[in-house]
XYZ file of C-alpha atoms in Angstrom:
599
model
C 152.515 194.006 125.484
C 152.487 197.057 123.633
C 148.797 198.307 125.572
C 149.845 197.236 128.605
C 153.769 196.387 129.921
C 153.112 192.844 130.642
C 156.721 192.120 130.868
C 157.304 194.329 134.123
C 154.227 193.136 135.892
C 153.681 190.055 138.599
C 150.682 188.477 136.942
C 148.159 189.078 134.940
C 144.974 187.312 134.106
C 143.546 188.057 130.261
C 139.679 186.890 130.373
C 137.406 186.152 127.293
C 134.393 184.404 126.714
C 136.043 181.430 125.949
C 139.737 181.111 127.455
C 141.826 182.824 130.678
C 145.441 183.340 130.021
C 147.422 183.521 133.162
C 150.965 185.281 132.286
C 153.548 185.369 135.407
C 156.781 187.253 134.921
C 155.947 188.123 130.900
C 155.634 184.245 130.604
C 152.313 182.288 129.721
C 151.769 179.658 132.554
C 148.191 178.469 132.079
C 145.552 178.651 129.361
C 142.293 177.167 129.928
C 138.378 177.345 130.237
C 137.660 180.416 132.405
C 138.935 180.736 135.564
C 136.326 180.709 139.062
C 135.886 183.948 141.342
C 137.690 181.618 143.455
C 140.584 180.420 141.544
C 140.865 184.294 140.582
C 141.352 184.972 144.411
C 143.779 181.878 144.692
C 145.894 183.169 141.543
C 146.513 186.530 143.882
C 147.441 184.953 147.015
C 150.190 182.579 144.990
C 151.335 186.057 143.682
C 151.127 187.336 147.111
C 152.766 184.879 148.780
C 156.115 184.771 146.351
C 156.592 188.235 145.872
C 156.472 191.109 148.784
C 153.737 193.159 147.561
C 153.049 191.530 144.320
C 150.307 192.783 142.315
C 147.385 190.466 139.940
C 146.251 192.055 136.873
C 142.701 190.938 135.919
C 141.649 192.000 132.153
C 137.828 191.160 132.204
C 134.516 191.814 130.487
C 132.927 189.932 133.316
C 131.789 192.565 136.653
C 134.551 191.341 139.418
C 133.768 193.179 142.804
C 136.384 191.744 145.230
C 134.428 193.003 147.862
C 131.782 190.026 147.717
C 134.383 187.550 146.598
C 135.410 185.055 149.684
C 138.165 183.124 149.568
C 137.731 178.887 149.157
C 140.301 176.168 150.300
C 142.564 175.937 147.343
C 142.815 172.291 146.407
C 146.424 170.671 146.536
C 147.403 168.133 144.813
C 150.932 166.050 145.181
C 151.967 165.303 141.709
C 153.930 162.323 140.534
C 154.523 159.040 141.393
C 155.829 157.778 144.582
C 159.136 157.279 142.713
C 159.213 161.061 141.471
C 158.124 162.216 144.735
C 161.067 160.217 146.966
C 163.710 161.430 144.104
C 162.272 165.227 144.420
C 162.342 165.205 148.668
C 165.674 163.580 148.382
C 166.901 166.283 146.253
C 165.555 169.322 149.020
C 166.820 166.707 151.429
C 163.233 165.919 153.281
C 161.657 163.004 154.001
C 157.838 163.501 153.114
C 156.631 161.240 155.298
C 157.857 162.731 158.221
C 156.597 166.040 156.796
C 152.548 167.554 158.151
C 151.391 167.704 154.520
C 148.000 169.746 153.116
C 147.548 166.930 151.291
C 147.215 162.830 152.056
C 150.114 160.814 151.020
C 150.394 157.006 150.651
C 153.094 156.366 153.058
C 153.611 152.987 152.884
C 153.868 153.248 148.799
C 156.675 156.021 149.182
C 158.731 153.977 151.576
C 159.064 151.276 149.623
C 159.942 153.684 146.800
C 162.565 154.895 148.777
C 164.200 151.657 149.766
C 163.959 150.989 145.673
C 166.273 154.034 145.076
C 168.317 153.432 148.183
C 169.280 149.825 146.575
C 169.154 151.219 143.009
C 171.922 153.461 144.353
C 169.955 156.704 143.723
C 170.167 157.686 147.496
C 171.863 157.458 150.514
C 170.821 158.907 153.632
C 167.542 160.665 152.265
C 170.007 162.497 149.920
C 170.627 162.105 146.234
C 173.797 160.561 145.336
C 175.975 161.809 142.399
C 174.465 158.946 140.674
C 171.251 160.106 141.538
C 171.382 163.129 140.459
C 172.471 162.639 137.068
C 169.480 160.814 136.880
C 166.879 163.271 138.629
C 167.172 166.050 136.226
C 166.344 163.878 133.067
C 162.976 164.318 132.083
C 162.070 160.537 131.377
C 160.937 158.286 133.977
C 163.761 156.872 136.894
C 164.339 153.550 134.876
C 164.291 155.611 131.580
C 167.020 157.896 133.059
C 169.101 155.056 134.672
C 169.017 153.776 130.785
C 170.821 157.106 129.371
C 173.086 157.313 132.098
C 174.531 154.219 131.584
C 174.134 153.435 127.974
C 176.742 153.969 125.437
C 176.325 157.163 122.914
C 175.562 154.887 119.669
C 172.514 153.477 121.757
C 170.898 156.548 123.240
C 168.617 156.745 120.523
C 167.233 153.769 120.772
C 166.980 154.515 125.013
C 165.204 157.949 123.902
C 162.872 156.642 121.286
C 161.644 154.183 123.840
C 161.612 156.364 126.940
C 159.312 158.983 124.764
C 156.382 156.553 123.898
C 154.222 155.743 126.783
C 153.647 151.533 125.435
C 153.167 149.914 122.235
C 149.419 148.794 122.891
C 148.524 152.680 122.832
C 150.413 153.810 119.841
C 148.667 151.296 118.007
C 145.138 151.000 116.311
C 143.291 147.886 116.522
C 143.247 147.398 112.662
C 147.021 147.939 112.239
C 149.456 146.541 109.982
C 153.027 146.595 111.317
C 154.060 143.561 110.859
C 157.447 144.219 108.571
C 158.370 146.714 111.417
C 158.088 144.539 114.085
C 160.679 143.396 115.668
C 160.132 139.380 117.824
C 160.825 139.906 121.455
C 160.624 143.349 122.131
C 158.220 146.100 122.326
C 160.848 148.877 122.822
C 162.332 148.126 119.728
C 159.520 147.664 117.243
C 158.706 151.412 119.139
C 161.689 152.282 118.059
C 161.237 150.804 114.258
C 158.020 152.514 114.381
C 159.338 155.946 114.889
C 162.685 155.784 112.604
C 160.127 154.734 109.805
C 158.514 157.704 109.797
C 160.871 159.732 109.928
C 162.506 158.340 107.252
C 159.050 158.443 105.273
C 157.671 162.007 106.171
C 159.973 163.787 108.163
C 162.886 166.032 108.715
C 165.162 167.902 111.303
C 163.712 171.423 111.429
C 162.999 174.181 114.216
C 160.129 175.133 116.728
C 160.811 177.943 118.666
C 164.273 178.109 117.771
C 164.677 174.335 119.192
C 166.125 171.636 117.091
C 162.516 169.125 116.585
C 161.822 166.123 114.522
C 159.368 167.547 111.816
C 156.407 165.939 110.314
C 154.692 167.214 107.426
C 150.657 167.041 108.770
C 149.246 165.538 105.258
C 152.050 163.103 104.862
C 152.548 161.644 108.810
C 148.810 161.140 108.868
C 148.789 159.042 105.039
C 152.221 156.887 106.326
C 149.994 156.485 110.364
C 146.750 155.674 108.382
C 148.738 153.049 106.490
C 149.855 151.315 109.013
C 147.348 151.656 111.602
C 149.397 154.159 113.711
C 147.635 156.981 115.979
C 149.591 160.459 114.519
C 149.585 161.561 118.116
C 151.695 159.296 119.603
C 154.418 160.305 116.428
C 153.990 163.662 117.236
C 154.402 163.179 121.171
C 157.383 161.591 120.507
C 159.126 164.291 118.371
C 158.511 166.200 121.624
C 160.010 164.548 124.014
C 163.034 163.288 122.201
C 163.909 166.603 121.715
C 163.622 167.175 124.902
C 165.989 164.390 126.013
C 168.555 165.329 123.438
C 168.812 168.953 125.088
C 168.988 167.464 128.319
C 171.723 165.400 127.521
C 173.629 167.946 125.160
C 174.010 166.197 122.611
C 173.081 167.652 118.738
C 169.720 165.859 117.993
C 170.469 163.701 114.976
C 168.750 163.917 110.956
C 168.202 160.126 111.230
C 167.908 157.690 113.342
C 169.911 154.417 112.552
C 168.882 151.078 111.557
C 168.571 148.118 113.568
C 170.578 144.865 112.987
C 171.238 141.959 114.732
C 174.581 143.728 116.434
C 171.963 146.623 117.831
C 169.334 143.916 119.051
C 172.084 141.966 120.474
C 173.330 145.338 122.559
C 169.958 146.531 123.450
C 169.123 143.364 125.318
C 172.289 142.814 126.895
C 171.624 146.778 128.112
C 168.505 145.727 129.347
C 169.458 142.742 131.570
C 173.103 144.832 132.648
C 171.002 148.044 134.127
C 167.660 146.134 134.522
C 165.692 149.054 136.152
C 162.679 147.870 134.808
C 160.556 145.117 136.471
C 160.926 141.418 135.463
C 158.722 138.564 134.493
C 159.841 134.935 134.202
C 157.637 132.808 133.294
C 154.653 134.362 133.439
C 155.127 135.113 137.116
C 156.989 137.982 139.413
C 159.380 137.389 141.490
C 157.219 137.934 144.826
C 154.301 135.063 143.008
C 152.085 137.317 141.059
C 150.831 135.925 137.664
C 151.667 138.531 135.060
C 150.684 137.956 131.293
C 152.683 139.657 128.234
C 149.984 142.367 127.306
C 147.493 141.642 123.965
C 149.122 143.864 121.324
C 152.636 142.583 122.800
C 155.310 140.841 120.379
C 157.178 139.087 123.204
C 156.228 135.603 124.247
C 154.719 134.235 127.275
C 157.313 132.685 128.726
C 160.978 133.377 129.102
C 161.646 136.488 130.795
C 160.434 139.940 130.034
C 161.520 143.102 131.362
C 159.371 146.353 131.070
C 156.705 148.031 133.119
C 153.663 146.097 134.826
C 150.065 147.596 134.112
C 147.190 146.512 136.098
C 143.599 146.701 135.103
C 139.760 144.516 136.065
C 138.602 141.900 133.704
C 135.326 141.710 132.565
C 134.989 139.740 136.011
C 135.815 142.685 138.010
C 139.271 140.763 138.780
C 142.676 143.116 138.940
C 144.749 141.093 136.192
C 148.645 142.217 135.031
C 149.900 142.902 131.463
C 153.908 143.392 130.724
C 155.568 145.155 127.660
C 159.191 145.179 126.933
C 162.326 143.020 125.899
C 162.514 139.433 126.404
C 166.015 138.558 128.223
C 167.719 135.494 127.019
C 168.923 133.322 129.458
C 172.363 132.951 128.541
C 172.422 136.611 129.701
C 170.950 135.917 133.596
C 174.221 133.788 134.150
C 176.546 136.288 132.759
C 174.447 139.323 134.810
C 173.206 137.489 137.812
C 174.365 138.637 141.515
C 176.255 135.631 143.643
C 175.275 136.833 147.408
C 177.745 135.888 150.124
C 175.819 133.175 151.458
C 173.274 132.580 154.447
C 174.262 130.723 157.418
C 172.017 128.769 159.749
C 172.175 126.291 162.332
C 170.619 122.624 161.567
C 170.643 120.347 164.544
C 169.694 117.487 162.252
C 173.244 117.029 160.555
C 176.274 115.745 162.364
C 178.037 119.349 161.055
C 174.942 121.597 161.662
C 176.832 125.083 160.988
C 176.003 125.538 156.904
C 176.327 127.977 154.277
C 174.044 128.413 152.037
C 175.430 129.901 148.417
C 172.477 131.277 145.754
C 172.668 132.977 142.247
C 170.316 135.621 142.087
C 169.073 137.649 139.003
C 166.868 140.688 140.044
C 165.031 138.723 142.839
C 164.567 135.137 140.474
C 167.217 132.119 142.302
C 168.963 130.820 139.620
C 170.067 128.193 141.659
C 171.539 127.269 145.578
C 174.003 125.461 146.827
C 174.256 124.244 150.980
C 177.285 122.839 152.225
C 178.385 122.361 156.190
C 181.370 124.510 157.139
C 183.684 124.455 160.311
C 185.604 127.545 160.036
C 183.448 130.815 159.576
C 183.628 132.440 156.028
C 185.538 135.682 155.722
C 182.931 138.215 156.176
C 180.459 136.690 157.377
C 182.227 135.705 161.135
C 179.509 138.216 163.162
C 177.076 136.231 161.093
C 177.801 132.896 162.206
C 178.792 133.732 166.246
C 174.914 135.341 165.755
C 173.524 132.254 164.642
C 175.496 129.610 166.953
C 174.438 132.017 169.934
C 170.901 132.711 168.574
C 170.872 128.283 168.489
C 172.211 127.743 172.190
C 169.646 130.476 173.185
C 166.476 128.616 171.985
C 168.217 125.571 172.954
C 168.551 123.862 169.569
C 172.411 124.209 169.656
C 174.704 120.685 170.871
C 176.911 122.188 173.304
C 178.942 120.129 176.455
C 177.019 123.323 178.412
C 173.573 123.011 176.564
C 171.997 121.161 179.271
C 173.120 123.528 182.603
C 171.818 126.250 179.977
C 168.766 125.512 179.532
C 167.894 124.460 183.519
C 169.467 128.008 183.961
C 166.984 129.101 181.390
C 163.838 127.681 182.894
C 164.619 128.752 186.109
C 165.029 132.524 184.268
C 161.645 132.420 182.898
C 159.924 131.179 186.048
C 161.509 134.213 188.261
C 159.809 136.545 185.845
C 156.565 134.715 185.864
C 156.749 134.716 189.028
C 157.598 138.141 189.794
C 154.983 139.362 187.471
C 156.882 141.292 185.622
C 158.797 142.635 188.150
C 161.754 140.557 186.982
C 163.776 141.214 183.992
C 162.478 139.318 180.782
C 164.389 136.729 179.872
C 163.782 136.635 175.849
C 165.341 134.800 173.329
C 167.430 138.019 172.237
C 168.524 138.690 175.495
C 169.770 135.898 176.256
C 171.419 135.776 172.269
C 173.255 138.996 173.133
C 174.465 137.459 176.358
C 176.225 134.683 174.776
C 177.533 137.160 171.846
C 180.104 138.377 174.082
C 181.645 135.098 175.159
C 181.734 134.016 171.420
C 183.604 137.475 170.241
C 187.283 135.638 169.633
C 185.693 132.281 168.061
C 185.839 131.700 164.246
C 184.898 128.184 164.036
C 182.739 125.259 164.826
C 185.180 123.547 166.955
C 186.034 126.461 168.797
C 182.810 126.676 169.434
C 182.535 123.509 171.080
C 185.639 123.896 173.622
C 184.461 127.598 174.260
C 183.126 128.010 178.391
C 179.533 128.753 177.049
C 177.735 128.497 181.201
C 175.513 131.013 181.976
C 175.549 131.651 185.582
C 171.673 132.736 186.818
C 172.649 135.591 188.773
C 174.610 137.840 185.763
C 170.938 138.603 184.828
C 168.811 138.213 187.890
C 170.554 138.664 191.074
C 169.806 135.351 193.688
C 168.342 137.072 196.122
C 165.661 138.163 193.840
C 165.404 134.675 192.220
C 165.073 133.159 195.817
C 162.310 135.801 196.549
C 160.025 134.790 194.280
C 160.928 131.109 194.397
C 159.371 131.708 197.710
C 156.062 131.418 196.607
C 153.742 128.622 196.997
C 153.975 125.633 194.336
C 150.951 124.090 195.371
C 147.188 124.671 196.589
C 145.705 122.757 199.461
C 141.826 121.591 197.893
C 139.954 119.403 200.033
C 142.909 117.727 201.883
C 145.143 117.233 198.963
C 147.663 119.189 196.902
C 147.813 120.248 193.630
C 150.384 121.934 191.241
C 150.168 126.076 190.456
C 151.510 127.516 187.552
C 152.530 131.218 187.008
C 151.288 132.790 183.646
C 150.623 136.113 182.306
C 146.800 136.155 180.837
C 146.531 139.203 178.404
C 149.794 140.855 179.944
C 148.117 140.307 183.334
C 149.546 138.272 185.613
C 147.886 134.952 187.482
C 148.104 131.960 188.978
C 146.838 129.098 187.485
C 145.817 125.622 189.794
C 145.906 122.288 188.005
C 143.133 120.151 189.355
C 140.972 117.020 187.633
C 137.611 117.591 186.717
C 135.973 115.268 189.354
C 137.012 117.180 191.874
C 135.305 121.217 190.534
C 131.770 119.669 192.582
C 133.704 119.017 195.769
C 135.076 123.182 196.022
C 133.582 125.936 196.355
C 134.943 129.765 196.197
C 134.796 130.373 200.142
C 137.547 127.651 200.622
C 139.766 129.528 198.387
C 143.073 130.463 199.648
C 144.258 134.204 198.894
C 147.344 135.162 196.389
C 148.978 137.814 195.604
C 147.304 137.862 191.566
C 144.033 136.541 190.380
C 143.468 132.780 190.753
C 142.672 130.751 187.397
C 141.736 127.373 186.805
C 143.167 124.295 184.263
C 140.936 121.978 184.453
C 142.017 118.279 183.360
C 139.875 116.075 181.568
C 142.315 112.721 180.685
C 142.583 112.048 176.869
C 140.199 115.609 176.298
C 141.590 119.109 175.883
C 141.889 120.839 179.133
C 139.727 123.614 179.530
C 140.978 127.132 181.112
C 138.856 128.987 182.353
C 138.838 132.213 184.986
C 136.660 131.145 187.440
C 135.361 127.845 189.036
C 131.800 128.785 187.630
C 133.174 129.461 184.020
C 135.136 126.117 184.218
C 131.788 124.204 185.387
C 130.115 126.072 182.447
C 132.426 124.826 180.796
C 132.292 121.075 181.674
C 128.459 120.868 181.123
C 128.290 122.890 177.767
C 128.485 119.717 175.346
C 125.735 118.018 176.681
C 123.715 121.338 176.549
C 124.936 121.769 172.695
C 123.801 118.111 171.744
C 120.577 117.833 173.404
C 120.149 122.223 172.150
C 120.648 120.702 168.421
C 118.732 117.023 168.449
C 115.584 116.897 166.756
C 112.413 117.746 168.366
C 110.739 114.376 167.656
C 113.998 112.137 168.918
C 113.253 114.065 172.000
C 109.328 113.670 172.397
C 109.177 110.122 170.954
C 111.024 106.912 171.625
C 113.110 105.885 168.948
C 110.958 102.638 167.039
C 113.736 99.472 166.898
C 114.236 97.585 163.990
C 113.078 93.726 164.053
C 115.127 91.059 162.590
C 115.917 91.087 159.237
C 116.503 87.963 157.008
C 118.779 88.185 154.563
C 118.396 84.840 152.761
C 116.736 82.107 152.293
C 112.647 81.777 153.197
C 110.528 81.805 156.087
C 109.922 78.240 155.840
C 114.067 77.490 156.397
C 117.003 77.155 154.039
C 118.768 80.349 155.226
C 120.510 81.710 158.746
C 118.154 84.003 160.157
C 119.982 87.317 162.537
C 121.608 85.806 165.062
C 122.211 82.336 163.944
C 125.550 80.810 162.830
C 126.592 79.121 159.798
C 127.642 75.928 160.177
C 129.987 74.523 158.001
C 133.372 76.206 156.510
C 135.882 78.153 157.962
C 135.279 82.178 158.551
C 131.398 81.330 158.144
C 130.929 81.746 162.016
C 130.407 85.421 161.437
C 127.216 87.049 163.060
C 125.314 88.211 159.897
């Protein structure tokens, strides 16, 4: 700065043989291996582009002529997960998948993180709630942040010990010797054991950069890591980033770190299952049926629950396999923190009350347990619910009803207009016909009302009759060699046609010249008795049809059952001699009762 007045300039680019600093704004951004022609050409357009006639400084040993320089497609990268990238467009208020990006983004992976934060309560319409943005600006991970937000301050740092070392399996060597540190059924906290003991060993609250740090001595953090089988880096990582934390929260970053007891154990857990932002484990399995093992360095056990973070990785097989790390949740604690949901209503024409709610405890997507009971009068909050499923039941027909028979003659005759017509007709679905009924059931709230309620649904309200009568007009039958025979209106492949219902013995006797003409293509259903009936398009695909199992079976017989006879069998004897004593095939016994059999 004193050759050159770095501080006043844009950007500039220091080259040696070895390194390229890039400072911006008297600050050092990057320092790596030497910068590209390229990337050099890249660096001044980013300059370019944020500030109106911004200027790059290059100080090089290396010959630059811009003038044979030519420009490259910068590569762009979208950092973070899809959590981090949801929580970052929610805070510009964007949605990135709706967004032309340089850059391919897994859609489907940052929807689903979105609908995670939406029920986590970190957004509401593509925005960040208050919520939200307390925990946005931490700089953990979103389940590490939900942690300090909601923990209490004689916890936090236990939450920031945790949140600051990536997993136990890679702070650890494979010869290590923690066992007096570790603490049964959960990884966080023997992290957190890990970390207070050397701090307690080795270090000290000192300064870097003026910033309140954790300290280690170099000598003495790598004789107390050797000693216990401890990689230094992950101590010295974690000094870091607790630091880090502690600013963010503003709170003074404390000399020690306190000791754990059965109170603090007892807390942590009970944290764990209250906020839960983590992913859970029961039993070895998730909640949507994947098998998911504790990992190989964990302390927790198989089975219980765990909560922590899932990593995936390929056997020796090739297979993708799950590990967990993290606390295991005592089950005493999924009654006291599980969610009772309002219930689930559904109509079951088996039972003489078929209107039931169905209760269930759940705990972060595991049913603790269900309970199904038949009601009569509809549950406060949940009335829209039930006239939706007692209208949703008369509509498919499944409900009892004193008008459930009228309905569904009404209903055929619905269907067969817009077969019919082709789809000329309105389409009478199952949700049509649902939303219909909806109206007529807007003042019931109960069972029995439901009963005495006018439920008839009069044809014409959706198709008028002289459109119904129209299309009834059309011929029901086909005239084939003097007799009569039933046509059925379909739609093949959203095409409409006409299908005639003949037996087989009669596809010989037609031909296509004594066809009559319709108004759609003309199919065939041809009827076999106790066989399948076989559809076909035309009357040679349907005779195709008829003769293709005999072509099959005589296609696959042997060639020598085909060229030569098959040789028969003489009569076998199968006791006695050939001078008498025994039945020979097709004698009788004599004698005895059930000896008459043919042998």
């Amino acid at each position: 700065q004193s050759a050159l007045n770095i501080q006043g300039l844009d950007t500039v680019v220091i080259e040696d043989a070895q390194f390229t600093t890039v400072i911006e704004r008297g600050k050092a951004v990057l320092t790596r291996l030497p910068l590209g022609a390229n990337e050099i050409l890249q660096m001044a357009g980013r300059v370019h582009g944020r500030v109106a006639g911004g200027e790059v400084w290059i100080l090089s040993d290396r010959p630059l002529r811009f003038e044979d320089l030519r420009p490259t497609e910068p590569n762009f990268q979208l950092a973070g997960d899809p959590e981090r990238v949801a929580m970052t467009c929610a805070d510009m208020g964007v949605r990135a998948d709706e967004l032309d990006l340089p850059v391919p983004l897994d859609r489907v992976a940052y929807r689903r993180a979105v609908e995670l934060l939406e029920r986590r309560g970190l957004i509401q319409d593509h925005r960040l709630t208050p919520y939200g943005r307390r925990v946005e600006v931490l700089p953990v991970d979103r389940a590490w942040g939900e942690m300090l937000v909601q923990t209490d301050d004689h916890l936090v740092p236990l939450v920031a010990v945790a949140a600051s070392i990536e997993s136990l399996h890679r702070m650890l060597k494979p010869d290590n010797s923690i066992r007096r540190l570790i603490v049964p059924g959960s990884d966080h906290l023997t992290i957190y054991n890990l970390y207070a003991d050397a701090l307690r060993d080795c270090g000290s609250l000192g300064s870097v950069y003026g910033l309140p740090r954790h300290v280690f001595p170099e000598e003495e953090l790598a004789a107390w890591a050797e000693s216990l089988g401890v990689l230094v880096r992950s101590i010295e990582d974690a000094a870091l980033a607790i630091a880090s934390i502690y600013r963010s929260l503003e709170i003074p970053l404390p000399r020690r770190l306190p000791e754990l007891n059965d109170r603090l154990i007892q807390e942590w857990r009970r944290l764990v299952a209250q906020v839960m932002p983590f992913q859970l484990v029961l039993d070895g399995e998730t909640s949507w049926g994947e098998e998911v093992q504790t990992s190989r360095t964990s302390v927790c056990g198989n089975w219980g629950a765990v909560a922590g973070d899932i990593r995936y990785f390929s056997d020796k097989h090739g297979r993708a396999r799950g590990s967990i790390e993290g606390t295991e949740i005592p089950h005493t604690m999924f009654r006291e923190f599980a969610r009772a949901d309002m219930g689930t209503l559904r109509y079951d024409m088996d039972r003489r009350r078929p209107l039931t709610l169905r209760r269930s405890r759940v705990f972060h997507g595991f049913e603790l347990d269900a309970s199904e009971e038949p009601i009569d009068a509809f549950p406060a909050g949940l009335e829209q619910d039930a006239r939706q499923v007692l209208a949703a039941a008369v509509a498919a027909g499944e409900a009892y009803h004193p008008d459930a028979r009228e309905n569904r003659r009404a209903f055929r005759e619905l269907r067969e207009t817009f077969r019919r017509s082709g789809g000329a007709a309105q389409q009478i679905t199952e949700q049509l016909l649902t939303d219909h009924l909806l109206e007529r059931l807007a003042h019931v709230n109960s069972h029995s009302e439901f009963l005495e309620i006018d439920l008839k649904v009069d044809p014409d309200e959706l198709i008028p009759a002289e459109e119904r009568a129209r299309w009834a007009a059309l011929p029901d039958t086909i005239t084939l060699v003097g007799n009569e025979y039933p046509l059925d209106y379909a739609f093949e492949d959203g095409t409409p046609v006409v299908r005639a219902r003949i037996p087989a013995k009669l596809l010989p006797q037609i031909s296509e010249r004594d066809l009559p003409v319709f108004d759609r293509p003309l199919h065939w259903t041809v009827v076999r008795g106790k066989k399948d009936a076989i559809r076909a398009a035309t009357l040679a695909e349907a005779r195709a049809l008829i003769d293709a199992p005999k072509r099959e079976r005589k296609k696959h017989r042997p060639e020598e059952e085909i060229t030569e006879p098959r040789k028969r069998r003489g009569p076998r004897v199968t006791s006695g001699s050939s001078r008498g004593g025994g039945p020979h095939v097709g004698e009788r016994r004599k004698g005895g009762r059930g000896k008459g059999r043919r042998r």
